Amino acid sequence: MQAVTNGARPLVLVVEDEAALVTMLRYNLEKQGYRVDEAGDGQEALTRIAETQPDLVLLDWMLPVMSGIEVCRQIRRGSATRDLPVIMVTARAEDQDAVRGLNTGADDYITKPFNMEALLARVRALLRRAAPTPLKEKLAFHDMQMDLVTHRVQRNGRSLHLGPTEFRLLAFFLQHPHRVFSREELLDAVWGPDIHVEPRTVDVHIRRLRKSINAEGELDLVRTVRAAGYALDTDAA
Ligand code: CA
C-alpha cells in the first residue's frame, strides 16, 4: 500500500468514543501519511470541523452527546462543510441503517468490526474523488467568453458589463452549458444555501443577464424551460 507523499497531507478527523479504536485508527492513518485529529463526541466533532477544516471525517454512528447521524446532518447543512467527505462507521449491520446513514448525507459507510485495509481503501477512494478539479480560468460558450481572473466577459467581440450577481450566474451557466437548473438550484449555487431569497429573485437576475448579454438581433442564449428553470443554450426558443 502506498503512503500519501505528495503535497499537503490530508487531515482526517476521527470521531469515535472508544479510545482503543481511536488509537488504532490514528496509528494506521498516520502510517499512510495522513494527519489525524480526534473528537470523542458529536458536539466536539462539529467544533473540531469548524476549527481545523479536515479533508475527511470518519464518523462513528453511536456517539455521546450527539449521534453520528445528527453530526452528519449538520455537516451537510453548513455551507462550508456541505461537500466534506464523511464515512459513517456503524456497529449496526442492518441494511436499513446503512441506507439511513447514506440518506443523511454520508458518502460511504463501513460496519464494525471492520478490516483496516478496507477502511483505508475507502478513505483513499473518497479523498481522491473529493480532490478539487482545478478551476478553469477561461470559460466559453457559443460566441461568448469569460475570463474568471480578469472578470472580462465578451460576446461576439464586444465587452459585456455585468452586475456581480449576473456575473456569477453566467459563470455558473458557463460551467454547465445546456443543463437546465431550477430556480432553487440556481439560488443554492449562485447565492449560496444560507441566503434566503425568493425564487422569483432568480427571474429578475435572469432578465438582467439576458439584457446584458443579448444585443439587438442576437441569439438569446438563456433558455427558459417552463416549470423547470433555465439553461445556457443556443436553442433558447
Ligand atoms: Ca461509539
Short mmCIF file of C-alpha atoms and ligand atoms in Angstrom, two decimals:
data_model
loop_
_atom_site.label_atom_id
_atom_site.label_comp_id
_atom_site.label_asym_id
_atom_site.label_seq_id
_atom_site.Cartn_x
_atom_site.Cartn_y
_atom_site.Cartn_z
CA MET A 1 0.00 0.00 0.00
CA GLN A 2 1.36 3.36 -0.98
CA ALA A 3 1.59 6.14 1.54
CA VAL A 4 0.44 9.65 0.75
CA THR A 5 3.55 11.63 -0.04
CA ASN A 6 2.72 14.42 -2.42
CA GLY A 7 1.66 17.91 -1.46
CA ALA A 8 -0.21 18.73 1.74
CA ARG A 9 -1.09 15.70 3.80
CA PRO A 10 -4.85 15.34 4.12
CA LEU A 11 -6.32 15.79 7.57
CA VAL A 12 -8.67 13.07 8.76
CA LEU A 13 -10.94 13.73 11.72
CA VAL A 14 -11.66 10.57 13.68
CA VAL A 15 -14.93 10.91 15.61
CA GLU A 16 -15.07 7.96 17.98
CA ASP A 17 -15.66 7.46 21.69
CA GLU A 18 -13.80 4.16 22.03
CA ALA A 19 -10.27 5.18 22.96
CA ALA A 20 -8.67 1.92 21.82
CA LEU A 21 -10.26 2.24 18.38
CA VAL A 22 -9.12 5.87 18.10
CA THR A 23 -5.54 4.80 18.89
CA MET A 24 -5.66 2.07 16.28
CA LEU A 25 -7.18 4.36 13.63
CA ARG A 26 -4.68 7.11 14.35
CA TYR A 27 -1.77 4.69 14.11
CA ASN A 28 -2.91 3.29 10.77
CA LEU A 29 -3.94 6.58 9.23
CA GLU A 30 -0.66 8.25 10.21
CA LYS A 31 1.24 5.31 8.78
CA GLN A 32 -0.48 6.11 5.48
CA GLY A 33 0.75 9.67 5.67
CA TYR A 34 -2.46 11.34 6.81
CA ARG A 35 -2.66 13.86 9.60
CA VAL A 36 -5.17 12.88 12.26
CA ASP A 37 -7.41 14.89 14.55
CA GLU A 38 -9.80 13.42 17.13
CA ALA A 39 -13.18 14.11 18.65
CA GLY A 40 -14.82 11.96 21.31
CA ASP A 41 -18.41 13.10 20.88
CA GLY A 42 -20.70 14.67 18.33
CA GLN A 43 -20.56 18.20 19.64
CA GLU A 44 -16.79 18.15 19.80
CA ALA A 45 -16.74 16.82 16.24
CA LEU A 46 -18.58 19.90 14.96
CA THR A 47 -16.23 22.17 16.89
CA ARG A 48 -13.14 20.42 15.52
CA ILE A 49 -14.52 20.56 11.98
CA ALA A 50 -15.05 24.31 12.25
CA GLU A 51 -11.61 24.84 13.75
CA THR A 52 -9.40 22.56 11.70
CA GLN A 53 -11.33 22.06 8.43
CA PRO A 54 -10.50 18.39 7.92
CA ASP A 55 -10.43 16.81 4.47
CA LEU A 56 -12.45 13.80 5.58
CA VAL A 57 -14.43 12.69 8.62
CA LEU A 58 -14.59 9.15 9.94
CA LEU A 59 -17.78 9.33 11.89
CA ASP A 60 -18.96 6.78 14.44
CA TRP A 61 -22.72 6.30 14.47
CA MET A 62 -23.10 5.75 18.22
CA LEU A 63 -21.64 8.76 19.99
CA PRO A 64 -22.25 10.52 23.29
CA VAL A 65 -23.97 13.93 23.32
CA MET A 66 -24.97 13.90 19.65
CA SER A 67 -25.35 10.91 17.34
CA GLY A 68 -23.26 10.45 14.23
CA ILE A 69 -26.39 10.82 12.14
CA GLU A 70 -27.10 14.25 13.61
CA VAL A 71 -23.47 15.31 13.16
CA CYS A 72 -23.67 14.26 9.54
CA ARG A 73 -26.88 16.19 9.07
CA GLN A 74 -25.28 19.33 10.46
CA ILE A 75 -22.21 18.88 8.30
CA ARG A 76 -24.43 18.75 5.21
CA ARG A 77 -26.39 21.79 6.36
CA GLY A 78 -23.34 24.03 6.78
CA SER A 79 -22.32 25.96 3.68
CA ALA A 80 -18.62 25.49 4.43
CA THR A 81 -18.93 21.76 5.10
CA ARG A 82 -21.65 20.51 2.79
CA ASP A 83 -19.13 18.82 0.48
CA LEU A 84 -16.94 17.45 3.27
CA PRO A 85 -16.42 13.70 2.69
CA VAL A 86 -17.93 11.62 5.50
CA ILE A 87 -17.52 7.90 6.11
CA MET A 88 -20.01 6.61 8.65
CA VAL A 89 -18.73 3.87 10.92
CA THR A 90 -21.56 1.81 12.28
CA ALA A 91 -21.87 -1.18 14.57
CA ARG A 92 -25.25 -1.90 13.05
CA ALA A 93 -25.15 -4.32 10.19
CA GLU A 94 -28.75 -3.83 9.19
CA ASP A 95 -29.07 -2.53 5.67
CA GLN A 96 -31.87 -0.28 6.80
CA ASP A 97 -29.49 1.66 8.98
CA ALA A 98 -26.83 1.87 6.32
CA VAL A 99 -29.37 3.32 3.93
CA ARG A 100 -30.47 5.78 6.58
CA GLY A 101 -26.86 6.82 7.09
CA LEU A 102 -26.35 7.43 3.40
CA ASN A 103 -29.64 9.29 3.19
CA THR A 104 -28.43 11.59 5.91
CA GLY A 105 -25.58 12.53 3.65
CA ALA A 106 -22.70 10.18 4.46
CA ASP A 107 -20.62 9.43 1.36
CA ASP A 108 -19.83 5.90 2.42
CA TYR A 109 -20.19 3.64 5.41
CA ILE A 110 -18.36 0.73 6.94
CA THR A 111 -19.61 -1.73 9.52
CA LYS A 112 -17.80 -2.60 12.73
CA PRO A 113 -15.78 -4.69 13.19
CA PHE A 114 -14.07 -3.53 10.02
CA ASN A 115 -10.98 -4.62 8.20
CA MET A 116 -8.40 -1.83 8.45
CA GLU A 117 -7.22 -2.26 4.86
CA ALA A 118 -10.79 -1.96 3.62
CA LEU A 119 -11.31 1.19 5.65
CA LEU A 120 -8.10 2.76 4.38
CA ALA A 121 -9.08 1.91 0.81
CA ARG A 122 -12.37 3.75 1.28
CA VAL A 123 -10.62 6.75 2.81
CA ARG A 124 -8.25 6.87 -0.14
CA ALA A 125 -11.02 6.49 -2.71
CA LEU A 126 -13.14 9.19 -1.15
CA LEU A 127 -10.27 11.66 -0.84
CA ARG A 128 -9.37 11.07 -4.46
CA ARG A 129 -12.94 11.67 -5.54
CA ALA A 130 -13.16 14.82 -3.46
CA ALA A 131 -9.90 16.32 -4.75
CA PRO A 132 -10.85 19.64 -6.28
CA THR A 133 -10.61 19.81 -10.04
CA PRO A 134 -8.61 22.91 -10.91
CA LEU A 135 -10.98 25.69 -11.81
CA LYS A 136 -10.79 26.74 -15.41
CA GLU A 137 -9.72 30.34 -15.81
CA LYS A 138 -11.42 30.83 -19.13
CA LEU A 139 -14.92 29.75 -19.96
CA ALA A 140 -16.58 29.90 -23.34
CA PHE A 141 -19.88 29.09 -24.96
CA HIS A 142 -21.05 29.79 -28.49
CA ASP A 143 -19.77 33.33 -29.24
CA MET A 144 -19.22 34.24 -25.58
CA GLN A 145 -16.04 34.18 -23.49
CA MET A 146 -15.47 34.80 -19.82
CA ASP A 147 -12.15 35.23 -18.07
CA LEU A 148 -12.53 34.43 -14.39
CA VAL A 149 -9.21 36.05 -13.48
CA THR A 150 -9.71 39.42 -15.14
CA HIS A 151 -13.54 39.24 -14.93
CA ARG A 152 -13.78 40.20 -18.58
CA VAL A 153 -16.77 38.95 -20.48
CA GLN A 154 -17.11 39.21 -24.22
CA ARG A 155 -19.69 38.27 -26.74
CA ASN A 156 -19.08 38.44 -30.42
CA GLY A 157 -16.01 40.58 -29.76
CA ARG A 158 -17.74 43.24 -27.66
CA SER A 159 -17.27 43.65 -23.92
CA LEU A 160 -20.23 42.85 -21.71
CA HIS A 161 -20.86 44.68 -18.48
CA LEU A 162 -22.49 42.53 -15.86
CA GLY A 163 -23.54 43.16 -12.29
CA PRO A 164 -21.87 40.91 -9.71
CA THR A 165 -24.83 38.55 -9.44
CA GLU A 166 -25.24 38.30 -13.20
CA PHE A 167 -21.52 37.60 -13.47
CA ARG A 168 -21.74 34.71 -11.00
CA LEU A 169 -24.89 33.44 -12.65
CA LEU A 170 -23.28 33.46 -16.08
CA ALA A 171 -20.09 31.85 -14.74
CA PHE A 172 -22.18 29.07 -13.27
CA PHE A 173 -24.08 28.55 -16.54
CA LEU A 174 -20.82 28.55 -18.50
CA GLN A 175 -19.53 25.77 -16.30
CA HIS A 176 -22.59 23.66 -17.11
CA PRO A 177 -23.82 24.62 -20.56
CA HIS A 178 -27.09 23.08 -21.83
CA ARG A 179 -28.04 21.84 -18.38
CA VAL A 180 -31.35 23.04 -17.01
CA PHE A 181 -31.29 24.38 -13.46
CA SER A 182 -34.30 25.08 -11.30
CA ARG A 183 -34.58 28.41 -9.51
CA GLU A 184 -33.78 26.64 -6.24
CA GLU A 185 -30.65 25.08 -7.69
CA LEU A 186 -29.52 28.43 -9.01
CA LEU A 187 -30.16 30.07 -5.66
CA ASP A 188 -28.10 27.39 -3.98
CA ALA A 189 -25.22 27.56 -6.44
CA VAL A 190 -25.04 31.29 -7.10
CA TRP A 191 -26.43 32.92 -3.97
CA GLY A 192 -25.42 30.17 -1.55
CA PRO A 193 -27.52 27.84 0.60
CA ASP A 194 -27.56 30.19 3.57
CA ILE A 195 -29.04 33.11 1.70
CA HIS A 196 -32.79 33.15 1.82
CA VAL A 197 -34.35 34.98 -1.08
CA GLU A 198 -37.47 34.40 -3.07
CA PRO A 199 -37.11 32.07 -6.05
CA ARG A 200 -38.53 34.84 -8.24
CA THR A 201 -35.40 36.87 -7.46
CA VAL A 202 -33.75 34.49 -9.90
CA ASP A 203 -36.15 35.63 -12.62
CA VAL A 204 -35.15 39.23 -12.05
CA HIS A 205 -31.47 38.44 -12.46
CA ILE A 206 -32.09 36.20 -15.46
CA ARG A 207 -33.87 39.13 -17.07
CA ARG A 208 -30.90 41.40 -16.35
CA LEU A 209 -28.49 38.77 -17.60
CA ARG A 210 -30.41 38.46 -20.86
CA LYS A 211 -30.39 42.21 -21.29
CA SER A 212 -26.64 42.32 -20.70
CA ILE A 213 -25.58 39.52 -22.99
CA ASN A 214 -28.05 39.61 -25.87
CA ALA A 215 -27.70 42.54 -28.25
CA GLU A 216 -30.44 43.50 -30.65
CA GLY A 217 -30.99 40.73 -33.18
CA GLU A 218 -28.61 38.37 -31.42
CA LEU A 219 -29.45 34.83 -30.43
CA ASP A 220 -30.88 34.63 -26.91
CA LEU A 221 -28.50 32.29 -25.09
CA VAL A 222 -30.65 31.85 -21.99
CA ARG A 223 -33.29 29.21 -22.40
CA THR A 224 -36.40 29.30 -20.24
CA VAL A 225 -37.77 25.85 -19.61
CA ARG A 226 -41.33 26.10 -18.46
CA ALA A 227 -41.86 24.71 -14.95
CA ALA A 228 -38.24 23.56 -14.83
CA GLY A 229 -35.91 26.53 -14.85
CA TYR A 230 -33.16 27.96 -17.00
CA ALA A 231 -30.26 26.81 -19.11
CA LEU A 232 -27.49 28.33 -21.15
CA ASP A 233 -28.31 27.12 -24.60
CA THR A 234 -28.21 28.09 -28.26
CA ASP A 235 -31.66 26.58 -28.61
CA ALA A 236 -33.33 29.22 -26.50
CA ALA A 237 -36.74 29.19 -28.06
CA CA B 1 -19.28 4.62 19.65
#
